PDB file of C-alpha atoms in Angstrom:
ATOM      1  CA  UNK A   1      -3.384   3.881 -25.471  1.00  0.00           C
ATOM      2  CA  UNK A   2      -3.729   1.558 -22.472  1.00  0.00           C
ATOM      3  CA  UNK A   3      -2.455   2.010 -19.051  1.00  0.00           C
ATOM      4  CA  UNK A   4      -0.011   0.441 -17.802  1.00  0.00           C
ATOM      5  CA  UNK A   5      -0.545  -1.130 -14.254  1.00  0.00           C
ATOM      6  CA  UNK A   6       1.846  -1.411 -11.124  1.00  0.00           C
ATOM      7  CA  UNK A   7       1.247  -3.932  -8.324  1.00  0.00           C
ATOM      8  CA  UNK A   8       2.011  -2.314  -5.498  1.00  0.00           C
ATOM      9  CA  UNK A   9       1.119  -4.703  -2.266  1.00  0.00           C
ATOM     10  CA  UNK A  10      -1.723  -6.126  -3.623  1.00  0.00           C
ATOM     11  CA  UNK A  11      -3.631  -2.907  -5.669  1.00  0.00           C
ATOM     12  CA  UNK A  12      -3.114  -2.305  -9.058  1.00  0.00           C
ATOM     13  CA  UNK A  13      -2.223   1.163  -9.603  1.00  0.00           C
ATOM     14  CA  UNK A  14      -1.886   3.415 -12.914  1.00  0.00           C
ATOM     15  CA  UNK A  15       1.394   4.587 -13.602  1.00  0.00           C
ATOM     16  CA  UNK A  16       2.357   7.900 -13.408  1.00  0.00           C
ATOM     17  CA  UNK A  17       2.043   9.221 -17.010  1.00  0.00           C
ATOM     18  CA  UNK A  18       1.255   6.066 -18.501  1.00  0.00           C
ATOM     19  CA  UNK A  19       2.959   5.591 -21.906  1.00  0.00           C
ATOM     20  CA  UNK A  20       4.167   2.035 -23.255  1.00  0.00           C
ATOM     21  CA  UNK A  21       7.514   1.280 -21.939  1.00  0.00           C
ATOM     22  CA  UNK A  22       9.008  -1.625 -23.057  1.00  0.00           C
ATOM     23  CA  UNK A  23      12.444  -2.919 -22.037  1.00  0.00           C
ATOM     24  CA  UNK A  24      15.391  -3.831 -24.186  1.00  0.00           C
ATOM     25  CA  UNK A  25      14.705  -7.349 -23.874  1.00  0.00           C
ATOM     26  CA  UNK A  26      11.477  -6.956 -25.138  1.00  0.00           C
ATOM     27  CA  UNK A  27       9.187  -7.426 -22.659  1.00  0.00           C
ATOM     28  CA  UNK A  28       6.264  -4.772 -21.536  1.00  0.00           C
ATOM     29  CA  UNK A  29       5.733  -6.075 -18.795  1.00  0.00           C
ATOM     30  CA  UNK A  30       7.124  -3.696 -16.443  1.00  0.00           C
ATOM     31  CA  UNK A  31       6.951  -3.478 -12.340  1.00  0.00           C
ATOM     32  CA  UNK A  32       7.278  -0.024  -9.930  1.00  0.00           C
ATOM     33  CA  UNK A  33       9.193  -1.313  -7.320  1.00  0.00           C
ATOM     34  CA  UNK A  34      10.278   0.727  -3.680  1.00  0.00           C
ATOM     35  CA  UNK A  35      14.190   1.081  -3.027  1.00  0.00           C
ATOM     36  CA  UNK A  36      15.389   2.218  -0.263  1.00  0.00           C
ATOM     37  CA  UNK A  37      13.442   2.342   2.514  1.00  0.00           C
ATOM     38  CA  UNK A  38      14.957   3.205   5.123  1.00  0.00           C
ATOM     39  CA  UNK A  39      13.582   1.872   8.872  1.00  0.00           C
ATOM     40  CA  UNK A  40      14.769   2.950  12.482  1.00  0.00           C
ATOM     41  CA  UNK A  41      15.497   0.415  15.594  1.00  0.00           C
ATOM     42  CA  UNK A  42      11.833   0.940  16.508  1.00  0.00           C
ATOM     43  CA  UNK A  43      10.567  -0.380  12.889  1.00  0.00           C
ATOM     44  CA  UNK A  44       9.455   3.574  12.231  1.00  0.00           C
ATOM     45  CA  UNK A  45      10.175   4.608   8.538  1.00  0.00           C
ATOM     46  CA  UNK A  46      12.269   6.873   8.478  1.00  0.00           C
ATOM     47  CA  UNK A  47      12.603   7.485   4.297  1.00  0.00           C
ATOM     48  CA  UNK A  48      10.019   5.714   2.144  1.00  0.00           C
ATOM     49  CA  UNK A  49      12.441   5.369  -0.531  1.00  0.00           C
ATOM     50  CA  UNK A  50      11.979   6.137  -4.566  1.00  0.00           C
ATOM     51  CA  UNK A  51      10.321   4.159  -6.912  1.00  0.00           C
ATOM     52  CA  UNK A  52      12.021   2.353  -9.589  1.00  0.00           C
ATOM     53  CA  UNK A  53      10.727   0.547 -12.752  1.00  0.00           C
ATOM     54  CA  UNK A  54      11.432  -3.163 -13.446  1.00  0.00           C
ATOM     55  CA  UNK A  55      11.228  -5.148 -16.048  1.00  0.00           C
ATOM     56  CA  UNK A  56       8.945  -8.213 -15.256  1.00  0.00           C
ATOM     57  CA  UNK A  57      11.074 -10.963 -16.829  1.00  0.00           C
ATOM     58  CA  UNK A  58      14.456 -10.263 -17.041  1.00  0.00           C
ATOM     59  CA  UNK A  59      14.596  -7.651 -14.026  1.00  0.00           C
ATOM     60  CA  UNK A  60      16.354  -5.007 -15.372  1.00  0.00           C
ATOM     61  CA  UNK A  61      15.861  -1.762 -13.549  1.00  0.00           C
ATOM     62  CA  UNK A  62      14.556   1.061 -16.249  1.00  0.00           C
ATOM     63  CA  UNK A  63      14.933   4.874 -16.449  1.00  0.00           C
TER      64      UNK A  63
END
């Protein structure tokens, strides 16, 4: 089974347990995203958020 890969700034990174996700429209190509970071006034993060799944193409967020 192949990996699936994230691009996260730049790196390709393996998925946490890798399995083949596909969305409802479809597609495999899915995306971790970061929501919810949160920054203070002097640019400090203060939570680094949680990472969500996308779908590449029609941007659905997946569980």
């Amino acid at each position: 089974m192949p990996d699936l890969k994230a691009i996260r700034g730049n790196k390709p990174k393996a998925m946490a347990q890798a399995r083949i996700l596909e969305c409802p429209c479809g597609s495999r190509r899915i995306r971790e995203e970061r929501v919810g970071v949160a920054v203070d006034a002097g640019g400090k993060t203060v939570h680094r958020g949680t990472l969500v799944r996308v779908c590449g193409e029609c941007g659905k967020v997946l569980q």
